[in-house]
Amino acid sequence: QRRSIPTITMKFAVLASLLASAAAFAPAKQAATSTSLKAFEDALGAQPPLGFFDPLGLVADGDQEKFDRLRYVEIKHGRICMLGVAGYLTNAAGIYLPGQISYDGTKFSDLGYGWDASFAVPVAGALQVLAFVGFLELFVMKDVTGEGEFVGDFRNGALDFGWDTFDEETKLSKRAIELNNGRAAQMGMLALMVHDKLGNVEDFFPN
């Protein structure tokens, strides 16, 4: 019985030292996280009311390369969804390309819009779309020349549209507008897909 007392005391001492060690490291971890957040809190897109929003801690380590990669994906998905929302609403308004999409006489206007249009496209047409998108992904929609000024700059010394005539403040403003519109379009595209599948998407369109 008497020998068990020192043993228990030693166990408590070890446990206390472990807890003390963990507590000692906790401030350092918080400081590192805080430093990482400060690294991106002024980044493009960090604005009221959320500020720098990273609930999953994807860039909590302050890795600039990872941040740039995620920003690249965000911009690209935003651009795709902006085109997707515009295309969906254009077809929903009854506006289609002229002519036929297939040699069997199927017209673009016969496809409809939304999920139904996706499944109505002939296989040959779908393969053409896939090939075209693949071409854009591999050879066009990327910084081919290495002249990009920022993540998502795909001008490649060819398409400028007067960008170099803007001052720095205007450039940041336009990039922020694109980023925010892309974020909204991603949510909008998801909502259109969901309600199209539920069958009530037309309830949201003006009569």
PDB file of C-alpha atoms in Angstrom:
ATOM      1  CA  GLN A   1       0.000   0.000   0.000  1.00  0.00           C
ATOM      2  CA  ARG A   2       2.754   2.452   1.016  1.00  0.00           C
ATOM      3  CA  ARG A   3       4.703   1.755  -2.190  1.00  0.00           C
ATOM      4  CA  SER A   4       1.680   2.708  -4.316  1.00  0.00           C
ATOM      5  CA  ILE A   5       1.649   6.290  -3.024  1.00  0.00           C
ATOM      6  CA  PRO A   6       4.943   7.325  -4.699  1.00  0.00           C
ATOM      7  CA  THR A   7       3.826   5.563  -7.870  1.00  0.00           C
ATOM      8  CA  ILE A   8       0.541   7.492  -7.961  1.00  0.00           C
ATOM      9  CA  THR A   9       2.360  10.719  -7.137  1.00  0.00           C
ATOM     10  CA  MET A  10       4.806  10.127  -9.989  1.00  0.00           C
ATOM     11  CA  LYS A  11       1.947   9.466 -12.431  1.00  0.00           C
ATOM     12  CA  PHE A  12       0.316  12.729 -11.439  1.00  0.00           C
ATOM     13  CA  ALA A  13       3.630  14.504 -11.834  1.00  0.00           C
ATOM     14  CA  VAL A  14       4.091  13.076 -15.338  1.00  0.00           C
ATOM     15  CA  LEU A  15       0.531  14.006 -16.273  1.00  0.00           C
ATOM     16  CA  ALA A  16       0.991  17.527 -14.924  1.00  0.00           C
ATOM     17  CA  SER A  17       4.217  17.944 -16.855  1.00  0.00           C
ATOM     18  CA  LEU A  18       2.517  16.765 -20.078  1.00  0.00           C
ATOM     19  CA  LEU A  19      -0.324  19.223 -19.578  1.00  0.00           C
ATOM     20  CA  ALA A  20       2.155  21.972 -18.858  1.00  0.00           C
ATOM     21  CA  SER A  21       4.047  21.115 -22.029  1.00  0.00           C
ATOM     22  CA  ALA A  22       0.859  21.204 -24.092  1.00  0.00           C
ATOM     23  CA  ALA A  23      -0.092  24.538 -22.571  1.00  0.00           C
ATOM     24  CA  ALA A  24       3.352  25.858 -23.317  1.00  0.00           C
ATOM     25  CA  PHE A  25       2.984  25.025 -26.996  1.00  0.00           C
ATOM     26  CA  ALA A  26      -0.573  26.337 -27.333  1.00  0.00           C
ATOM     27  CA  PRO A  27       0.311  30.060 -27.515  1.00  0.00           C
ATOM     28  CA  ALA A  28       2.905  29.345 -30.181  1.00  0.00           C
ATOM     29  CA  LYS A  29       0.324  27.559 -32.324  1.00  0.00           C
ATOM     30  CA  GLN A  30      -2.140  30.402 -31.912  1.00  0.00           C
ATOM     31  CA  ALA A  31       0.548  32.875 -32.804  1.00  0.00           C
ATOM     32  CA  ALA A  32       1.421  30.903 -35.943  1.00  0.00           C
ATOM     33  CA  THR A  33      -2.222  30.780 -36.980  1.00  0.00           C
ATOM     34  CA  SER A  34      -2.601  34.476 -36.326  1.00  0.00           C
ATOM     35  CA  THR A  35       0.485  35.200 -38.392  1.00  0.00           C
ATOM     36  CA  SER A  36      -0.861  33.044 -41.232  1.00  0.00           C
ATOM     37  CA  LEU A  37      -4.180  34.878 -41.210  1.00  0.00           C
ATOM     38  CA  LYS A  38      -2.414  38.225 -41.332  1.00  0.00           C
ATOM     39  CA  ALA A  39      -0.511  37.012 -44.378  1.00  0.00           C
ATOM     40  CA  PHE A  40      -3.763  36.924 -46.392  1.00  0.00           C
ATOM     41  CA  GLU A  41      -6.153  39.240 -44.534  1.00  0.00           C
ATOM     42  CA  ASP A  42      -5.431  42.014 -47.042  1.00  0.00           C
ATOM     43  CA  ALA A  43      -5.584  39.710 -50.084  1.00  0.00           C
ATOM     44  CA  LEU A  44      -7.911  40.478 -52.964  1.00  0.00           C
ATOM     45  CA  GLY A  45     -11.407  39.273 -52.093  1.00  0.00           C
ATOM     46  CA  ALA A  46     -11.001  39.646 -48.322  1.00  0.00           C
ATOM     47  CA  GLN A  47     -13.672  42.256 -47.693  1.00  0.00           C
ATOM     48  CA  PRO A  48     -16.587  43.082 -45.374  1.00  0.00           C
ATOM     49  CA  PRO A  49     -18.604  41.604 -43.872  1.00  0.00           C
ATOM     50  CA  LEU A  50     -16.615  38.345 -43.673  1.00  0.00           C
ATOM     51  CA  GLY A  51     -13.110  39.635 -44.305  1.00  0.00           C
ATOM     52  CA  PHE A  52     -10.630  36.834 -44.904  1.00  0.00           C
ATOM     53  CA  PHE A  53     -12.895  33.765 -44.796  1.00  0.00           C
ATOM     54  CA  ASP A  54     -11.205  30.385 -44.435  1.00  0.00           C
ATOM     55  CA  PRO A  55     -13.395  28.308 -42.081  1.00  0.00           C
ATOM     56  CA  LEU A  56     -11.661  25.039 -43.048  1.00  0.00           C
ATOM     57  CA  GLY A  57      -8.193  26.434 -42.439  1.00  0.00           C
ATOM     58  CA  LEU A  58      -6.994  25.500 -45.921  1.00  0.00           C
ATOM     59  CA  VAL A  59      -4.276  28.155 -45.851  1.00  0.00           C
ATOM     60  CA  ALA A  60      -3.827  28.377 -42.099  1.00  0.00           C
ATOM     61  CA  ASP A  61      -0.169  27.484 -42.586  1.00  0.00           C
ATOM     62  CA  GLY A  62       0.437  30.686 -44.564  1.00  0.00           C
ATOM     63  CA  ASP A  63       1.601  28.798 -47.658  1.00  0.00           C
ATOM     64  CA  GLN A  64       1.560  31.367 -50.488  1.00  0.00           C
ATOM     65  CA  GLU A  65       1.859  28.719 -53.209  1.00  0.00           C
ATOM     66  CA  LYS A  66      -1.192  26.870 -51.875  1.00  0.00           C
ATOM     67  CA  PHE A  67      -3.120  30.135 -51.600  1.00  0.00           C
ATOM     68  CA  ASP A  68      -2.306  31.026 -55.221  1.00  0.00           C
ATOM     69  CA  ARG A  69      -3.403  27.572 -56.372  1.00  0.00           C
ATOM     70  CA  LEU A  70      -6.735  27.849 -54.560  1.00  0.00           C
ATOM     71  CA  ARG A  71      -7.255  31.371 -55.877  1.00  0.00           C
ATOM     72  CA  TYR A  72      -6.552  30.116 -59.420  1.00  0.00           C
ATOM     73  CA  VAL A  73      -9.193  27.389 -59.021  1.00  0.00           C
ATOM     74  CA  GLU A  74     -11.674  29.868 -57.518  1.00  0.00           C
ATOM     75  CA  ILE A  75     -11.250  32.312 -60.403  1.00  0.00           C
ATOM     76  CA  LYS A  76     -11.531  29.594 -63.039  1.00  0.00           C
ATOM     77  CA  HIS A  77     -14.650  28.063 -61.519  1.00  0.00           C
ATOM     78  CA  GLY A  78     -16.143  31.537 -61.159  1.00  0.00           C
ATOM     79  CA  ARG A  79     -15.554  32.300 -64.842  1.00  0.00           C
ATOM     80  CA  ILE A  80     -17.060  28.972 -65.898  1.00  0.00           C
ATOM     81  CA  CYS A  81     -20.135  29.534 -63.740  1.00  0.00           C
ATOM     82  CA  MET A  82     -20.612  33.098 -65.011  1.00  0.00           C
ATOM     83  CA  LEU A  83     -20.723  31.679 -68.532  1.00  0.00           C
ATOM     84  CA  GLY A  84     -22.960  28.840 -67.329  1.00  0.00           C
ATOM     85  CA  VAL A  85     -25.519  31.118 -65.673  1.00  0.00           C
ATOM     86  CA  ALA A  86     -25.586  33.430 -68.702  1.00  0.00           C
ATOM     87  CA  GLY A  87     -26.002  30.452 -71.035  1.00  0.00           C
ATOM     88  CA  TYR A  88     -28.737  28.885 -68.924  1.00  0.00           C
ATOM     89  CA  LEU A  89     -30.765  32.104 -68.733  1.00  0.00           C
ATOM     90  CA  THR A  90     -30.240  32.819 -72.436  1.00  0.00           C
ATOM     91  CA  ASN A  91     -31.663  29.439 -73.445  1.00  0.00           C
ATOM     92  CA  ALA A  92     -34.425  29.712 -70.851  1.00  0.00           C
ATOM     93  CA  ALA A  93     -35.428  32.978 -72.539  1.00  0.00           C
ATOM     94  CA  GLY A  94     -35.817  31.078 -75.819  1.00  0.00           C
ATOM     95  CA  ILE A  95     -32.626  32.328 -77.462  1.00  0.00           C
ATOM     96  CA  TYR A  96     -30.582  29.668 -79.271  1.00  0.00           C
ATOM     97  CA  LEU A  97     -27.902  29.375 -81.913  1.00  0.00           C
ATOM     98  CA  PRO A  98     -29.369  29.108 -85.397  1.00  0.00           C
ATOM     99  CA  GLY A  99     -29.208  25.928 -87.402  1.00  0.00           C
ATOM    100  CA  GLN A 100     -28.827  22.274 -86.502  1.00  0.00           C
ATOM    101  CA  ILE A 101     -26.616  20.583 -83.958  1.00  0.00           C
ATOM    102  CA  SER A 102     -26.770  17.211 -85.680  1.00  0.00           C
ATOM    103  CA  TYR A 103     -27.071  15.752 -89.171  1.00  0.00           C
ATOM    104  CA  ASP A 104     -30.286  14.031 -88.126  1.00  0.00           C
ATOM    105  CA  GLY A 105     -32.016  17.407 -88.200  1.00  0.00           C
ATOM    106  CA  THR A 106     -31.909  18.198 -84.473  1.00  0.00           C
ATOM    107  CA  LYS A 107     -31.890  21.975 -84.027  1.00  0.00           C
ATOM    108  CA  PHE A 108     -30.262  23.851 -81.170  1.00  0.00           C
ATOM    109  CA  SER A 109     -33.686  25.161 -80.293  1.00  0.00           C
ATOM    110  CA  ASP A 110     -34.958  21.582 -79.917  1.00  0.00           C
ATOM    111  CA  LEU A 111     -32.679  20.938 -76.942  1.00  0.00           C
ATOM    112  CA  GLY A 112     -34.439  23.079 -74.359  1.00  0.00           C
ATOM    113  CA  TYR A 113     -32.325  24.148 -71.396  1.00  0.00           C
ATOM    114  CA  GLY A 114     -30.938  22.855 -68.140  1.00  0.00           C
ATOM    115  CA  TRP A 115     -30.547  19.153 -67.403  1.00  0.00           C
ATOM    116  CA  ASP A 116     -32.893  18.208 -70.262  1.00  0.00           C
ATOM    117  CA  ALA A 117     -30.685  20.009 -72.772  1.00  0.00           C
ATOM    118  CA  SER A 118     -27.585  18.286 -71.404  1.00  0.00           C
ATOM    119  CA  PHE A 119     -29.067  14.851 -72.005  1.00  0.00           C
ATOM    120  CA  ALA A 120     -30.618  15.823 -75.344  1.00  0.00           C
ATOM    121  CA  VAL A 121     -27.296  16.736 -76.975  1.00  0.00           C
ATOM    122  CA  PRO A 122     -26.296  13.994 -79.451  1.00  0.00           C
ATOM    123  CA  VAL A 123     -23.191  11.999 -78.521  1.00  0.00           C
ATOM    124  CA  ALA A 124     -21.199  13.442 -81.416  1.00  0.00           C
ATOM    125  CA  GLY A 125     -22.061  16.968 -80.305  1.00  0.00           C
ATOM    126  CA  ALA A 126     -21.151  16.226 -76.693  1.00  0.00           C
ATOM    127  CA  LEU A 127     -17.772  14.872 -77.794  1.00  0.00           C
ATOM    128  CA  GLN A 128     -17.138  18.034 -79.795  1.00  0.00           C
ATOM    129  CA  VAL A 129     -17.918  20.168 -76.744  1.00  0.00           C
ATOM    130  CA  LEU A 130     -15.616  18.009 -74.620  1.00  0.00           C
ATOM    131  CA  ALA A 131     -12.808  18.309 -77.172  1.00  0.00           C
ATOM    132  CA  PHE A 132     -13.214  22.083 -77.393  1.00  0.00           C
ATOM    133  CA  VAL A 133     -13.188  22.516 -73.610  1.00  0.00           C
ATOM    134  CA  GLY A 134     -10.116  20.285 -73.389  1.00  0.00           C
ATOM    135  CA  PHE A 135      -8.355  22.416 -76.007  1.00  0.00           C
ATOM    136  CA  LEU A 136      -9.134  25.587 -74.070  1.00  0.00           C
ATOM    137  CA  GLU A 137      -7.959  24.015 -70.812  1.00  0.00           C
ATOM    138  CA  LEU A 138      -4.661  22.762 -72.215  1.00  0.00           C
ATOM    139  CA  PHE A 139      -3.654  25.502 -74.624  1.00  0.00           C
ATOM    140  CA  VAL A 140      -5.623  28.708 -74.096  1.00  0.00           C
ATOM    141  CA  MET A 141      -7.013  29.301 -70.609  1.00  0.00           C
ATOM    142  CA  LYS A 142      -3.653  29.360 -68.849  1.00  0.00           C
ATOM    143  CA  ASP A 143      -0.586  31.546 -68.547  1.00  0.00           C
ATOM    144  CA  VAL A 144       1.174  30.112 -71.593  1.00  0.00           C
ATOM    145  CA  THR A 145       3.773  32.850 -72.072  1.00  0.00           C
ATOM    146  CA  GLY A 146       4.583  33.375 -68.397  1.00  0.00           C
ATOM    147  CA  GLU A 147       3.722  37.076 -68.708  1.00  0.00           C
ATOM    148  CA  GLY A 148       0.766  36.981 -66.302  1.00  0.00           C
ATOM    149  CA  GLU A 149       0.754  39.823 -63.787  1.00  0.00           C
ATOM    150  CA  PHE A 150      -1.444  37.973 -61.315  1.00  0.00           C
ATOM    151  CA  VAL A 151      -3.149  34.629 -60.733  1.00  0.00           C
ATOM    152  CA  GLY A 152      -5.754  34.157 -63.453  1.00  0.00           C
ATOM    153  CA  ASP A 153      -4.114  36.512 -65.976  1.00  0.00           C
ATOM    154  CA  PHE A 154      -4.508  34.591 -69.250  1.00  0.00           C
ATOM    155  CA  ARG A 155      -3.940  37.452 -71.711  1.00  0.00           C
ATOM    156  CA  ASN A 156      -0.735  35.840 -73.002  1.00  0.00           C
ATOM    157  CA  GLY A 157       0.297  39.034 -74.727  1.00  0.00           C
ATOM    158  CA  ALA A 158      -2.686  38.869 -77.109  1.00  0.00           C
ATOM    159  CA  LEU A 159      -5.998  39.823 -75.467  1.00  0.00           C
ATOM    160  CA  ASP A 160      -5.650  43.079 -73.570  1.00  0.00           C
ATOM    161  CA  PHE A 161      -8.940  45.004 -73.973  1.00  0.00           C
ATOM    162  CA  GLY A 162      -7.255  48.149 -72.681  1.00  0.00           C
ATOM    163  CA  TRP A 163      -6.117  46.596 -69.405  1.00  0.00           C
ATOM    164  CA  ASP A 164      -2.717  48.303 -69.492  1.00  0.00           C
ATOM    165  CA  THR A 165      -4.405  51.708 -69.714  1.00  0.00           C
ATOM    166  CA  PHE A 166      -5.952  51.323 -66.245  1.00  0.00           C
ATOM    167  CA  ASP A 167      -4.258  52.576 -63.083  1.00  0.00           C
ATOM    168  CA  GLU A 168      -3.498  50.133 -60.265  1.00  0.00           C
ATOM    169  CA  GLU A 169      -6.563  51.072 -58.228  1.00  0.00           C
ATOM    170  CA  THR A 170      -8.863  50.464 -61.189  1.00  0.00           C
ATOM    171  CA  LYS A 171      -7.187  47.135 -61.926  1.00  0.00           C
ATOM    172  CA  LEU A 172      -7.711  45.951 -58.335  1.00  0.00           C
ATOM    173  CA  SER A 173     -11.321  47.106 -58.456  1.00  0.00           C
ATOM    174  CA  LYS A 174     -12.042  45.204 -61.668  1.00  0.00           C
ATOM    175  CA  ARG A 175     -10.325  42.063 -60.368  1.00  0.00           C
ATOM    176  CA  ALA A 176     -12.393  42.255 -57.172  1.00  0.00           C
ATOM    177  CA  ILE A 177     -15.580  42.675 -59.212  1.00  0.00           C
ATOM    178  CA  GLU A 178     -14.739  39.611 -61.296  1.00  0.00           C
ATOM    179  CA  LEU A 179     -13.944  37.573 -58.189  1.00  0.00           C
ATOM    180  CA  ASN A 180     -17.180  38.526 -56.440  1.00  0.00           C
ATOM    181  CA  ASN A 181     -19.299  37.985 -59.552  1.00  0.00           C
ATOM    182  CA  GLY A 182     -17.657  34.589 -59.946  1.00  0.00           C
ATOM    183  CA  ARG A 183     -18.475  33.666 -56.363  1.00  0.00           C
ATOM    184  CA  ALA A 184     -22.091  34.729 -56.856  1.00  0.00           C
ATOM    185  CA  ALA A 185     -22.273  32.803 -60.131  1.00  0.00           C
ATOM    186  CA  GLN A 186     -21.041  29.618 -58.472  1.00  0.00           C
ATOM    187  CA  MET A 187     -23.879  29.839 -55.962  1.00  0.00           C
ATOM    188  CA  GLY A 188     -26.310  30.816 -58.728  1.00  0.00           C
ATOM    189  CA  MET A 189     -25.283  27.916 -60.971  1.00  0.00           C
ATOM    190  CA  LEU A 190     -25.702  25.474 -58.098  1.00  0.00           C
ATOM    191  CA  ALA A 191     -29.155  26.892 -57.320  1.00  0.00           C
ATOM    192  CA  LEU A 192     -30.223  26.651 -60.980  1.00  0.00           C
ATOM    193  CA  MET A 193     -29.062  23.034 -61.196  1.00  0.00           C
ATOM    194  CA  VAL A 194     -30.836  22.054 -57.980  1.00  0.00           C
ATOM    195  CA  HIS A 195     -34.152  23.753 -58.777  1.00  0.00           C
ATOM    196  CA  ASP A 196     -34.022  22.571 -62.383  1.00  0.00           C
ATOM    197  CA  LYS A 197     -33.804  19.029 -61.052  1.00  0.00           C
ATOM    198  CA  LEU A 198     -36.604  19.700 -58.570  1.00  0.00           C
ATOM    199  CA  GLY A 199     -38.750  20.952 -61.446  1.00  0.00           C
ATOM    200  CA  ASN A 200     -39.556  24.383 -60.002  1.00  0.00           C
ATOM    201  CA  VAL A 201     -36.821  26.519 -61.559  1.00  0.00           C
ATOM    202  CA  GLU A 202     -39.342  28.433 -63.694  1.00  0.00           C
ATOM    203  CA  ASP A 203     -40.975  29.744 -60.512  1.00  0.00           C
ATOM    204  CA  PHE A 204     -37.985  32.027 -60.122  1.00  0.00           C
ATOM    205  CA  PHE A 205     -38.174  33.472 -63.658  1.00  0.00           C
ATOM    206  CA  PRO A 206     -40.204  36.616 -64.398  1.00  0.00           C
ATOM    207  CA  ASN A 207     -43.435  36.006 -66.286  1.00  0.00           C
TER     208      ASN A 207
END
